[in-house]
mmCIF file of C-alpha atoms and ligand atoms in Angstrom:
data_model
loop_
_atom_site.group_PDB
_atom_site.id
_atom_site.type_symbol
_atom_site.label_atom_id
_atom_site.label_comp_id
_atom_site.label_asym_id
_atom_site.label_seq_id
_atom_site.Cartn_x
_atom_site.Cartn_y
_atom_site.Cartn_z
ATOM 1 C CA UNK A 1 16.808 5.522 9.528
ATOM 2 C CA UNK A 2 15.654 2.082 10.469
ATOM 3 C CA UNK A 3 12.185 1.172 11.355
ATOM 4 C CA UNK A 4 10.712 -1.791 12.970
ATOM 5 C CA UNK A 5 8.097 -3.545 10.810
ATOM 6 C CA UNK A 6 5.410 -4.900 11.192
ATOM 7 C CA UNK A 7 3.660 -7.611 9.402
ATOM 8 C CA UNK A 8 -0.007 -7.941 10.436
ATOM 9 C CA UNK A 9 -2.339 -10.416 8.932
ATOM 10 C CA UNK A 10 -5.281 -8.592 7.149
ATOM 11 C CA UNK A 11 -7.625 -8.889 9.256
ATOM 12 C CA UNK A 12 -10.686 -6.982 10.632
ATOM 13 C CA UNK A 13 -7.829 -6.172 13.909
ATOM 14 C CA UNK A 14 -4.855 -5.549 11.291
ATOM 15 C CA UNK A 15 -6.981 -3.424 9.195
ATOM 16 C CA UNK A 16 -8.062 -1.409 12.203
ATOM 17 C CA UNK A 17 -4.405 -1.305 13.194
ATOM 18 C CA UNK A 18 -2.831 -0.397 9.732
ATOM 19 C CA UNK A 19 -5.659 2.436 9.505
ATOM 20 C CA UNK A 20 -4.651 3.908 12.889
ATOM 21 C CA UNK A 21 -1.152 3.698 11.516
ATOM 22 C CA UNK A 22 -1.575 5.736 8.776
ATOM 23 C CA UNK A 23 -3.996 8.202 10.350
ATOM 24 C CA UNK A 24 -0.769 8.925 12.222
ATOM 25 C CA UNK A 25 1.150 9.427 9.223
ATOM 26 C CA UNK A 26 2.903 6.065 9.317
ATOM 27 C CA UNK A 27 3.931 3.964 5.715
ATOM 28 C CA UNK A 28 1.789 0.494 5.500
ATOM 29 C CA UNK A 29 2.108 -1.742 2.304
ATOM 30 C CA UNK A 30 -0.794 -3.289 1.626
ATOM 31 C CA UNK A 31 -2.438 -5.290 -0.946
ATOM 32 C CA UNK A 32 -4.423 -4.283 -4.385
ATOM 33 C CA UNK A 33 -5.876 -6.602 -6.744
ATOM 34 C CA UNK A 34 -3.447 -5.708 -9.134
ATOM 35 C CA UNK A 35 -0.101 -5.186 -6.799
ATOM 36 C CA UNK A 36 0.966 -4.547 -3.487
ATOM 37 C CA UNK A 37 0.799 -0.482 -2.438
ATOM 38 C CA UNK A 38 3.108 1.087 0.423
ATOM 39 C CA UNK A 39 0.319 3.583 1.204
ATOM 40 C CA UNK A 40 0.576 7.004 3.243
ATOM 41 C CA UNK A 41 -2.308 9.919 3.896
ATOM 42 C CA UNK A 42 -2.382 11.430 1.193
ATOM 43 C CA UNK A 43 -3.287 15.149 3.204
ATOM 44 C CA UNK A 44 -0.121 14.441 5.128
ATOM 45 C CA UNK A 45 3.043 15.616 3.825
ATOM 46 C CA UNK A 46 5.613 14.648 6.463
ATOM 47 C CA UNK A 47 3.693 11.235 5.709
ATOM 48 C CA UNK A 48 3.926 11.244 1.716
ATOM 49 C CA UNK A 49 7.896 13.095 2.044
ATOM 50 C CA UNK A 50 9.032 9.568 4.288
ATOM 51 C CA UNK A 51 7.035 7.740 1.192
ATOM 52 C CA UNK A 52 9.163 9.050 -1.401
ATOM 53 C CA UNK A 53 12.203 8.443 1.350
ATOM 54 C CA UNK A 54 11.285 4.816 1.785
ATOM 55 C CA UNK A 55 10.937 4.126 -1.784
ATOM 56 C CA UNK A 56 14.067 5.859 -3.063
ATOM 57 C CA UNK A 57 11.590 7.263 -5.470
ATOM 58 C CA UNK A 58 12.045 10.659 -7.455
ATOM 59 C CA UNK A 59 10.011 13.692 -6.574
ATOM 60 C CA UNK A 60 9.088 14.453 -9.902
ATOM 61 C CA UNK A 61 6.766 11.309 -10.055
ATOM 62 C CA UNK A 62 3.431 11.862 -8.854
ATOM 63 C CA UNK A 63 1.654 8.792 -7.347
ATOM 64 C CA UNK A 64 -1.838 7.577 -7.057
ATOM 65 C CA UNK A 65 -4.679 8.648 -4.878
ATOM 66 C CA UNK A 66 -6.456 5.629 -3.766
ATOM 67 C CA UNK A 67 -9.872 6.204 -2.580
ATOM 68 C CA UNK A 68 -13.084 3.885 -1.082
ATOM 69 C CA UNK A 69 -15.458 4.762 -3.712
ATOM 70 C CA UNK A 70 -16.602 7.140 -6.432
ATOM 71 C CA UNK A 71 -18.316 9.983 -4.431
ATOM 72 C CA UNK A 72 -14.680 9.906 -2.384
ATOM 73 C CA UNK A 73 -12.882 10.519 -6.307
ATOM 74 C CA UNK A 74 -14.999 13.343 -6.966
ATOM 75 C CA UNK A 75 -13.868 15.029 -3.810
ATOM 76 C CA UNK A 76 -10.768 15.138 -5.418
ATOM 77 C CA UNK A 77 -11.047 15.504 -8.804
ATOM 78 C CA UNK A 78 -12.714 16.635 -11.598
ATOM 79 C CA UNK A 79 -14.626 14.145 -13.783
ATOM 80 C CA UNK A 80 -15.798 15.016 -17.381
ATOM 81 C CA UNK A 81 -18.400 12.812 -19.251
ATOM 82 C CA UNK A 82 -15.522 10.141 -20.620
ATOM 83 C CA UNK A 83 -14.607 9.767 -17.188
ATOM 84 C CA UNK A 84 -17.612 9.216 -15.422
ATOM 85 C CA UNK A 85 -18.546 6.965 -18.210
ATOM 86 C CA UNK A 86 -15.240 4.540 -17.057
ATOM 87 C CA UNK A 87 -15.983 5.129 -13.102
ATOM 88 C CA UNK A 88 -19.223 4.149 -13.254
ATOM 89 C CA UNK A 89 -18.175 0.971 -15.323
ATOM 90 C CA UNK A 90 -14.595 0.279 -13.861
ATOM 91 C CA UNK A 91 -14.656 0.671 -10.465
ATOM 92 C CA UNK A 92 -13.804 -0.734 -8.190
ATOM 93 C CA UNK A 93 -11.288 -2.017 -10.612
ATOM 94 C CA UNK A 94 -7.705 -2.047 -12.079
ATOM 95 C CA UNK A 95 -8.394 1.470 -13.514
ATOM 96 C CA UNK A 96 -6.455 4.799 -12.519
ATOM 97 C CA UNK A 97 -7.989 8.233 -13.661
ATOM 98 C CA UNK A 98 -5.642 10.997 -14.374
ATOM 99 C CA UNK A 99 -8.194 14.217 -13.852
ATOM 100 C CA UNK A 100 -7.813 17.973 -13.497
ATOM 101 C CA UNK A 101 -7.583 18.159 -9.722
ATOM 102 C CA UNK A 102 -10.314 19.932 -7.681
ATOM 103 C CA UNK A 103 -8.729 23.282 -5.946
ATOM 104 C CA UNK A 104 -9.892 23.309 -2.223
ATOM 105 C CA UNK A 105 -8.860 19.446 -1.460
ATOM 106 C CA UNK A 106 -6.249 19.077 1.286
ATOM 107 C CA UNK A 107 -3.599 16.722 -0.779
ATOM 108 C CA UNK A 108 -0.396 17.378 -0.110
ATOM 109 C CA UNK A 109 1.096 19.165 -3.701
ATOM 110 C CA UNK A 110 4.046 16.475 -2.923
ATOM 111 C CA UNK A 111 1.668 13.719 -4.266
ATOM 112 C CA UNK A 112 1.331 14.731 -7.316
ATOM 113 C CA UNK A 113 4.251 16.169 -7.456
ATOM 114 C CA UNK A 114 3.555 19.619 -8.180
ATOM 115 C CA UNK A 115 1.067 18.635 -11.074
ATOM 116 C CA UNK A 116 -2.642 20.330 -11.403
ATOM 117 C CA UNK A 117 -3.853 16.953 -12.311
ATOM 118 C CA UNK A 118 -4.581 13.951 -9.847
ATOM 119 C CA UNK A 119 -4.657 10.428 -10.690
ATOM 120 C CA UNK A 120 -7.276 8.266 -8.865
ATOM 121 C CA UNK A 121 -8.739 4.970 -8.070
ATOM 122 C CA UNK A 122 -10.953 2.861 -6.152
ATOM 123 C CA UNK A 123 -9.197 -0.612 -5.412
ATOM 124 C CA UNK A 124 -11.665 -3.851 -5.655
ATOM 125 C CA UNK A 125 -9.270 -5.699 -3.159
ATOM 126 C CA UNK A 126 -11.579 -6.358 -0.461
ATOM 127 C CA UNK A 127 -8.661 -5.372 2.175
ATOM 128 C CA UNK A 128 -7.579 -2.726 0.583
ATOM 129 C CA UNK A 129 -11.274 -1.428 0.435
ATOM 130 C CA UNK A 130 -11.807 -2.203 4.006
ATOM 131 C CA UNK A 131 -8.663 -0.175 5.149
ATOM 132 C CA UNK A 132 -9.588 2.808 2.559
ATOM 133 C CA UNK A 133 -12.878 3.137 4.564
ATOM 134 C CA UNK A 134 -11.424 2.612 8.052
ATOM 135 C CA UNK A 135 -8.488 5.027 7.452
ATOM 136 C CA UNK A 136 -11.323 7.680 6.007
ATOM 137 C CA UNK A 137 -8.484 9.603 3.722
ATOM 138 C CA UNK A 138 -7.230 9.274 0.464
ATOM 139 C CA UNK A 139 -4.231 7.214 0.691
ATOM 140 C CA UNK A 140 -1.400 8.121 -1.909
ATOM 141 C CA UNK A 141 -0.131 4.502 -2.827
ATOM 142 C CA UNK A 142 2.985 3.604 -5.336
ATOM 143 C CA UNK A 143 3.663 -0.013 -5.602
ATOM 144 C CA UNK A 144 5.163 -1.509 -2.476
ATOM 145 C CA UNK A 145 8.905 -1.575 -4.222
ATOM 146 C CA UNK A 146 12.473 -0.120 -3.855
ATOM 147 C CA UNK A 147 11.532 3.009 -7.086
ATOM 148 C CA UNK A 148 12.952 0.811 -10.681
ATOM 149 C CA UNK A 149 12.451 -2.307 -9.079
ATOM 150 C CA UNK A 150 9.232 -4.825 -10.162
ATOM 151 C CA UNK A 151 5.958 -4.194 -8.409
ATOM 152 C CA UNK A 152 5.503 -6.912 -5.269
ATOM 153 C CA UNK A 153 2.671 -9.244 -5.683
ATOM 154 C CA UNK A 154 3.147 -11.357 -2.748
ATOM 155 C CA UNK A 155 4.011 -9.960 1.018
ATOM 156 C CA UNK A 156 7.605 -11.535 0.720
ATOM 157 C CA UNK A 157 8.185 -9.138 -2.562
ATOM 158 C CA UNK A 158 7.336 -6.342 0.011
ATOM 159 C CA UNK A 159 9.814 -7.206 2.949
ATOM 160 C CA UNK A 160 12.526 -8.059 0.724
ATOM 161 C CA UNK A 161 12.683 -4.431 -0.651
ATOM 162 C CA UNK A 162 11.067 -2.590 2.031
ATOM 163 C CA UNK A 163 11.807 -4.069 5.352
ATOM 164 C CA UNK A 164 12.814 -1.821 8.053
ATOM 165 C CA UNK A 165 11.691 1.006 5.782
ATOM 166 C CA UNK A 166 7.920 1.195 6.464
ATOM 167 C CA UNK A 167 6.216 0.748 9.638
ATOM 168 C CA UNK A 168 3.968 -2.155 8.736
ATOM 169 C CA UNK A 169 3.023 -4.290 6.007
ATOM 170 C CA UNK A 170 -0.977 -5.994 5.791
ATOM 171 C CA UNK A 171 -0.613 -9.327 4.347
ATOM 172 C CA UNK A 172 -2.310 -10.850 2.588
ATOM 173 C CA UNK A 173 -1.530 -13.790 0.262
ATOM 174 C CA UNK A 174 -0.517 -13.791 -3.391
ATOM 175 C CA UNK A 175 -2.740 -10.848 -5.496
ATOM 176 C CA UNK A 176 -5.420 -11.740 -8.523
ATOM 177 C CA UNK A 177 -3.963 -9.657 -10.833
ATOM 178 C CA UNK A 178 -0.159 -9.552 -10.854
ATOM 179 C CA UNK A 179 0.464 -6.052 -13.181
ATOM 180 C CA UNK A 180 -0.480 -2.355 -12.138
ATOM 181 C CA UNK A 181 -3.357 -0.610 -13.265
ATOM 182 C CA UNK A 182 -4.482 0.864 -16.013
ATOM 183 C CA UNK A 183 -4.099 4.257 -16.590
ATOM 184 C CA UNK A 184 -5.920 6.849 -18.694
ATOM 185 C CA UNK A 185 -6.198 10.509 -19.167
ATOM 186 C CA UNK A 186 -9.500 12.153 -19.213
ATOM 187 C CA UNK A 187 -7.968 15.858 -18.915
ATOM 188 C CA UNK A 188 -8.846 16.896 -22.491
ATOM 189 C CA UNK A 189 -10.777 15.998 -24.993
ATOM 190 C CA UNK A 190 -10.130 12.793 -25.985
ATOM 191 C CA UNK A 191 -9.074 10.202 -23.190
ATOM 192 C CA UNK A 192 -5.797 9.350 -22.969
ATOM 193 C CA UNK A 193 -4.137 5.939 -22.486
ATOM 194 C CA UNK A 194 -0.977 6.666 -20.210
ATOM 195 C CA UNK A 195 -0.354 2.687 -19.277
ATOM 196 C CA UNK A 196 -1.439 -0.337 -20.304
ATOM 197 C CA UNK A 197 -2.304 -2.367 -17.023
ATOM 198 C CA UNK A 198 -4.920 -4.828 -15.330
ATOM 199 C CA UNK A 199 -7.697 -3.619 -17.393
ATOM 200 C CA UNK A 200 -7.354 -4.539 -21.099
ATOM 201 C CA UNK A 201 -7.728 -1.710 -23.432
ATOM 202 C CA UNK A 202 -9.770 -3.229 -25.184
ATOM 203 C CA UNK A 203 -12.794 -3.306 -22.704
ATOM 204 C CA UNK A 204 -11.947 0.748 -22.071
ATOM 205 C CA UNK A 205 -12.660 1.349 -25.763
ATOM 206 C CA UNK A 206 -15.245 -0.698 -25.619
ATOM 207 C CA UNK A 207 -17.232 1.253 -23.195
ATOM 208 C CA UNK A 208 -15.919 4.455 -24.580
ATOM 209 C CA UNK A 209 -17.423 3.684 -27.788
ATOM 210 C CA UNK A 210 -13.924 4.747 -29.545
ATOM 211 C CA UNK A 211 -10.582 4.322 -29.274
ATOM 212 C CA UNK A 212 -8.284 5.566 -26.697
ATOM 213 C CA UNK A 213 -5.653 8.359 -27.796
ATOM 214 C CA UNK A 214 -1.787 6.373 -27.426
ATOM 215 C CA UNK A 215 0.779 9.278 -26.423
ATOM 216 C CA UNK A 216 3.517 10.022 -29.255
ATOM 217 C CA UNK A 217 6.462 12.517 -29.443
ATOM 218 C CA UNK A 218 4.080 14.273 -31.894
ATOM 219 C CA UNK A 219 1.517 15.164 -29.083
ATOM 220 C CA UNK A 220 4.030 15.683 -26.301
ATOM 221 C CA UNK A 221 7.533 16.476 -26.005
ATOM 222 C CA UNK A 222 7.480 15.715 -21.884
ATOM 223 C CA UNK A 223 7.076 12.744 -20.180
ATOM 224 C CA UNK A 224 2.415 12.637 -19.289
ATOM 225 C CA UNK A 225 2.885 9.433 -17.329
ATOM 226 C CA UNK A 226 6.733 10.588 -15.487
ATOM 227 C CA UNK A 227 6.641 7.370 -13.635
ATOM 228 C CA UNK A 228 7.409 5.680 -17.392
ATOM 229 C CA UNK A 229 11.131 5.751 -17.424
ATOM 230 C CA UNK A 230 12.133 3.904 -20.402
ATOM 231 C CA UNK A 231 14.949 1.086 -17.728
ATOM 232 C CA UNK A 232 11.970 0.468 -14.742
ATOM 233 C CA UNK A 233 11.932 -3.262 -13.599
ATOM 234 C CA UNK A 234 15.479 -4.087 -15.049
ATOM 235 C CA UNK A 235 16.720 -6.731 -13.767
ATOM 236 C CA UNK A 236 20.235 -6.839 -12.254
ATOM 237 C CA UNK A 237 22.402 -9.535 -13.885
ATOM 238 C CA UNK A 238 20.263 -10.810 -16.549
ATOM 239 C CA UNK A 239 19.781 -9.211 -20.359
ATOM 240 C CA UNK A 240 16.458 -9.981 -21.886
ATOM 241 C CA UNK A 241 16.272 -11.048 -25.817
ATOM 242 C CA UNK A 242 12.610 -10.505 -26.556
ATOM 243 C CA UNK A 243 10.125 -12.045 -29.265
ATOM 244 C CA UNK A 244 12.827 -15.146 -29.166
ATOM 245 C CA UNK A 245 12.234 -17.907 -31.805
ATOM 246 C CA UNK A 246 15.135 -20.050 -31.135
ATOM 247 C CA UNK A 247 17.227 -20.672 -27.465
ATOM 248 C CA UNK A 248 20.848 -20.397 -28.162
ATOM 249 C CA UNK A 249 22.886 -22.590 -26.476
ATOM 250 C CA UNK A 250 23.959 -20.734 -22.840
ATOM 251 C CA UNK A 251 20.717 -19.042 -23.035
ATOM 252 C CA UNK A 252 17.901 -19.206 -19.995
ATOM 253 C CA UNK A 253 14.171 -19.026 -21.491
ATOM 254 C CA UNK A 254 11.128 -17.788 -20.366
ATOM 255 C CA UNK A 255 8.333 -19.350 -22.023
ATOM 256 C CA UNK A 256 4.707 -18.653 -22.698
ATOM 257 C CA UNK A 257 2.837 -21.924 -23.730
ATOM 258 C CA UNK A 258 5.161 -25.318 -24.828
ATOM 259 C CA UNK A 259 8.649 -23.789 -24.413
ATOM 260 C CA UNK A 260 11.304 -23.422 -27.187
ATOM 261 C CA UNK A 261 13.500 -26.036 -27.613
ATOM 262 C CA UNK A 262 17.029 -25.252 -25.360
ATOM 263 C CA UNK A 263 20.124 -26.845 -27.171
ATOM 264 C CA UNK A 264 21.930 -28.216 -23.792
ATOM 265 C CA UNK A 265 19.179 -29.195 -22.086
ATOM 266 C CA UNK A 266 19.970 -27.667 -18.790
ATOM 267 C CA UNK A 267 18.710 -23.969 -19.715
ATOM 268 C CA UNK A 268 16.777 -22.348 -17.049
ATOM 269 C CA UNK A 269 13.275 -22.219 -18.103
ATOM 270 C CA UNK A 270 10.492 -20.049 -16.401
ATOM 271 C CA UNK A 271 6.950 -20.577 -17.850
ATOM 272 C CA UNK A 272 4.975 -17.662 -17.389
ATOM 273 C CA UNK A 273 1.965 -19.839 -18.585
ATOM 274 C CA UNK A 274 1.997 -23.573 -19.837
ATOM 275 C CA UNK A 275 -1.356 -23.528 -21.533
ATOM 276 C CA UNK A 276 -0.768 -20.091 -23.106
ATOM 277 C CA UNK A 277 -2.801 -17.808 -21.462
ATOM 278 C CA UNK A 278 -2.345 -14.342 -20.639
ATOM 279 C CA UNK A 279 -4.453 -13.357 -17.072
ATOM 280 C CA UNK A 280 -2.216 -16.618 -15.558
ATOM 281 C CA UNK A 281 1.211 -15.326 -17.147
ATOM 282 C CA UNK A 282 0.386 -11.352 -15.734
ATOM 283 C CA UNK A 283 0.087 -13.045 -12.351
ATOM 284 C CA UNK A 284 3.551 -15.001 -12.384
ATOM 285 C CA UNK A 285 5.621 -12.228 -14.670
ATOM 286 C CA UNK A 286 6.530 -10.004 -11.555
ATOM 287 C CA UNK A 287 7.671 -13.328 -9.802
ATOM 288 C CA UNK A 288 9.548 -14.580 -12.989
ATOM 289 C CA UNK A 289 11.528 -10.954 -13.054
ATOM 290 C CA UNK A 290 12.479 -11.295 -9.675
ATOM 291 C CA UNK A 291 13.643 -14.642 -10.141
ATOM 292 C CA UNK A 292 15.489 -13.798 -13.139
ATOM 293 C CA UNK A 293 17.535 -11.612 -11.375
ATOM 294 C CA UNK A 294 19.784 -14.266 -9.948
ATOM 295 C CA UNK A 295 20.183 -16.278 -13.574
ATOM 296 C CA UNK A 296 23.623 -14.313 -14.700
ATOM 297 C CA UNK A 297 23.065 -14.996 -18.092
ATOM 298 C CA UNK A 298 21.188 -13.795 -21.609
ATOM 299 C CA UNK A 299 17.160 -14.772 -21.183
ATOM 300 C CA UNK A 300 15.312 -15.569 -24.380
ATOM 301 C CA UNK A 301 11.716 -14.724 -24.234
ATOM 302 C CA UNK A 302 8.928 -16.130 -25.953
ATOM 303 C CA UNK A 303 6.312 -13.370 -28.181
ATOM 304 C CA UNK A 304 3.483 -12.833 -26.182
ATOM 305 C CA UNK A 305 0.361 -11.796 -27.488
ATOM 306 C CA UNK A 306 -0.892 -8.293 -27.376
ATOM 307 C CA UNK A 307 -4.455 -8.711 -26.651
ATOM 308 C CA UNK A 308 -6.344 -8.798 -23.219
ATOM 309 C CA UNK A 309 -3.184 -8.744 -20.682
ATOM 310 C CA UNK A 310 -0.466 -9.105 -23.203
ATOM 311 C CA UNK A 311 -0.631 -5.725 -23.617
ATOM 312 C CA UNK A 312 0.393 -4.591 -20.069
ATOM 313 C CA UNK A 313 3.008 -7.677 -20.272
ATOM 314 C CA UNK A 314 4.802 -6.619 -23.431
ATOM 315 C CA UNK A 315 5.432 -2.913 -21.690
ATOM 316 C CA UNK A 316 6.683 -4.586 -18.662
ATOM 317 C CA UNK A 317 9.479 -6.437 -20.683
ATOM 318 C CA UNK A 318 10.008 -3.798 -22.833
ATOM 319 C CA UNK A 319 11.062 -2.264 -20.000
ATOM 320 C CA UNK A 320 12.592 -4.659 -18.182
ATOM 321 C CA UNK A 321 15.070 -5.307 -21.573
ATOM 322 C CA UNK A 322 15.761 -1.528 -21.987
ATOM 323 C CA UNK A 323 17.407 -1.055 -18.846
ATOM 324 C CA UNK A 324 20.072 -4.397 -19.558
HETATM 325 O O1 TXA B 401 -1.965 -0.846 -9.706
HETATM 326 C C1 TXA B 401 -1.471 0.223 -9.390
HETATM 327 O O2 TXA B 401 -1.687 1.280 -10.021
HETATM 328 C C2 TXA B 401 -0.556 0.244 -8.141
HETATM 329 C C3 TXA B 401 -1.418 -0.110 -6.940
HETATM 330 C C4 TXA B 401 -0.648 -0.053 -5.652
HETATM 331 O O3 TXA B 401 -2.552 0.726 -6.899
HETATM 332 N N1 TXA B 401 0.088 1.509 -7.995
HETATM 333 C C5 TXA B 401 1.080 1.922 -8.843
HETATM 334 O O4 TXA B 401 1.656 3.141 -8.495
HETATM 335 O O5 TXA B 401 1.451 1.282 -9.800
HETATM 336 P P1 TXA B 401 3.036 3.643 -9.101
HETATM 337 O O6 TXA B 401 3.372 4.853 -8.300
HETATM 338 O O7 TXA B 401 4.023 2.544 -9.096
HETATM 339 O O8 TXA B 401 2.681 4.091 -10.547
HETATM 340 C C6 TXA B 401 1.875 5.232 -10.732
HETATM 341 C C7 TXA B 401 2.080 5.814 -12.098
HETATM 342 C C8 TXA B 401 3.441 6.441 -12.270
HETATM 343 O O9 TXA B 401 3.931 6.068 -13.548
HETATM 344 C C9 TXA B 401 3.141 7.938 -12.220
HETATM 345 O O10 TXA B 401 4.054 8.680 -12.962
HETATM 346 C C10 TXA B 401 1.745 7.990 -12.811
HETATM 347 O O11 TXA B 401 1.114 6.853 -12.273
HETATM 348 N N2 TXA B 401 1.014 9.194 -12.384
HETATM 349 C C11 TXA B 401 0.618 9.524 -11.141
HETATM 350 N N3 TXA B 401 0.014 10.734 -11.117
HETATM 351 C C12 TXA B 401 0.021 11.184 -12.389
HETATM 352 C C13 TXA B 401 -0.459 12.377 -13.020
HETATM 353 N N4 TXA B 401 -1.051 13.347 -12.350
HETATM 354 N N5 TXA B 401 -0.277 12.477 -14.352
HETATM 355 C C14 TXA B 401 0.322 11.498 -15.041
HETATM 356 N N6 TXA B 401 0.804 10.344 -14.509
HETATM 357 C C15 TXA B 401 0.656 10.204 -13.199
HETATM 358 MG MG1 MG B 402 5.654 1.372 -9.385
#
């Protein structure tokens, strides 16, 4: 069924509007620092069943509880020592908690799809924090995306896969970040890193004081993270050749730093970051896939480092290559 909708500018009347929407139960995308979300109440499951509808996305994949603030998490989870230890430093911030989920909280079992854990987190995006406190619930939030398409980080992104499919969209310019959160596992005894994401591992351990647990097929036969799927954020008509040293003739490229040479000289290039570095190239790489889409041809990409960013980067096109 087709919707009319809206695009609001986020401000202090949008916010109050797009809060009132979802009170009622409507969809409204809206923006993080690390992506756009299309967010519904999470206690709502009419809402959270036309979320799933919108996206195209699977019911086995549980989505994210988004929430104004620490005490709010708490209400919905259940926090060991690691995991206070990472709320208290993280947020607001690119982090998502995965936590055994408190009993007598009203979420709809739809969110987390049928799971007796909850993953959490409090957004720094000053909108998206203003509109978490006006709506006052915990707004269930996948990335604002047709489900196996790349995460929107501008409001165009959004209405391109989602117009007519939500009731309103809060715009708000281009986001800091440009890849989806972290997440980690705190639901046993050792915390868990389920995706690499906005906040670089690195400065998780660090605060940990040890390192984070990486899933294998040795500790787990199912998918933890279900979301995962091996093809997300392929691109239609375009095959990526990773870790690329050379551009063979025919080729497009996209580049970190001072791109490859390209034998014909008319290669389409797309520079993720000229002077080589990685917070600038997580911002453009969502806009780079989507361009990509439209190249019709073999892509050589550059290696990109794995530290800070490059991390979260690396699983993206990993990803994004699988699926072509
Ligand atoms: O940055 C972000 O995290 C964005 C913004 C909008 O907040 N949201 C986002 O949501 O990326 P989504 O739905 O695209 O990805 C959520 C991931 C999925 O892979 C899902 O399987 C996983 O989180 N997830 C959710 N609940 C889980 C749970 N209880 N256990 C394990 N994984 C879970
Ligand atoms: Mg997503």
């Amino acid at each position: 069924m087709r919707v009319e909708t809206r695009v609001l500018n986020a401000n202090t009347h949008g916010i109050a509007e797009a809060a009132a929407c979802l009170r009622a139960g409507g969809l409204v995308a809206f923006p993080t620092e690390t992506v756009y979300g299309l967010g519904a109440d999470a206690t709502n499951g009419d809402a959270v069943a036309r979320l799933y509808a919108a996206k195209g996305r699977p019911h086995f994949n549980p989505l994210i509880a988004h929430v104004e603030n620490a005490e709010a998490a708490h209400r919905l989870a259940i926090f060991n020592a690691d995991a206070e230890a990472l709320a208290a430093r993280f947020w607001p911030g690119p982090l998502t908690l995965v936590l055994p989920m408190q009993t007598d909280y009203p979420v709809t079992p739809l969110a987390a799809a049928g799971l007796d854990t909850i993953a959490v987190r409090v957004p720094a995006h000053q909108v998206a924090r203003d509109l978490l406190r006006a709506a006052g619930v915990p707004i269930v939030a996948p990335s604002a995306n047709r489900s196996g398409h790349v995460s929107p980080t501008a409001p165009t992104h959004v209405l391109d896969d989602l117009d007519g499919r939500i009731d309103m969209l809060l715009a708000a310019g281009a986001v800091e970040v440009g890849v989806e959160s972290t997440i980690v596992a705190c639901t046993g005894n050792a915390p868990m890193l389920l995706r690499p994401g906005g906040l670089p591992t690195a400065a998780i351990e660090a605060a940990l004081g040890r390192p984070l647990m990486q899933p294998t097929h040795a500790t787990t036969d199912a998918p933890i993270a279900p979301g995962q799927l091996a093809a997300h954020y392929a691109p239609a008509n375009a095959k990526l050749r990773l870790a690329a040293t050379s551009v063979a003739p025919g080729e497009g490229l996209i580049a970190f730093g001072t791109p490859l040479p390209c034998a014909d000289g008319v290669a389409p290039i797309y520079n993720l970051s000229p002077s080589g570095d990685l917070n600038e190239a997580a911002r453009n790489l969502f806009v780079c896939l989507r361009d990509i889409e439209h190249w019709h041809r073999t892509i050589a990409v550059m290696p990109i480092p794995e530290e800070g960013l490059g991390a979260a980067i690396n699983d993206r096109l990993t990803r994004a290559a699988a699926g072509t």
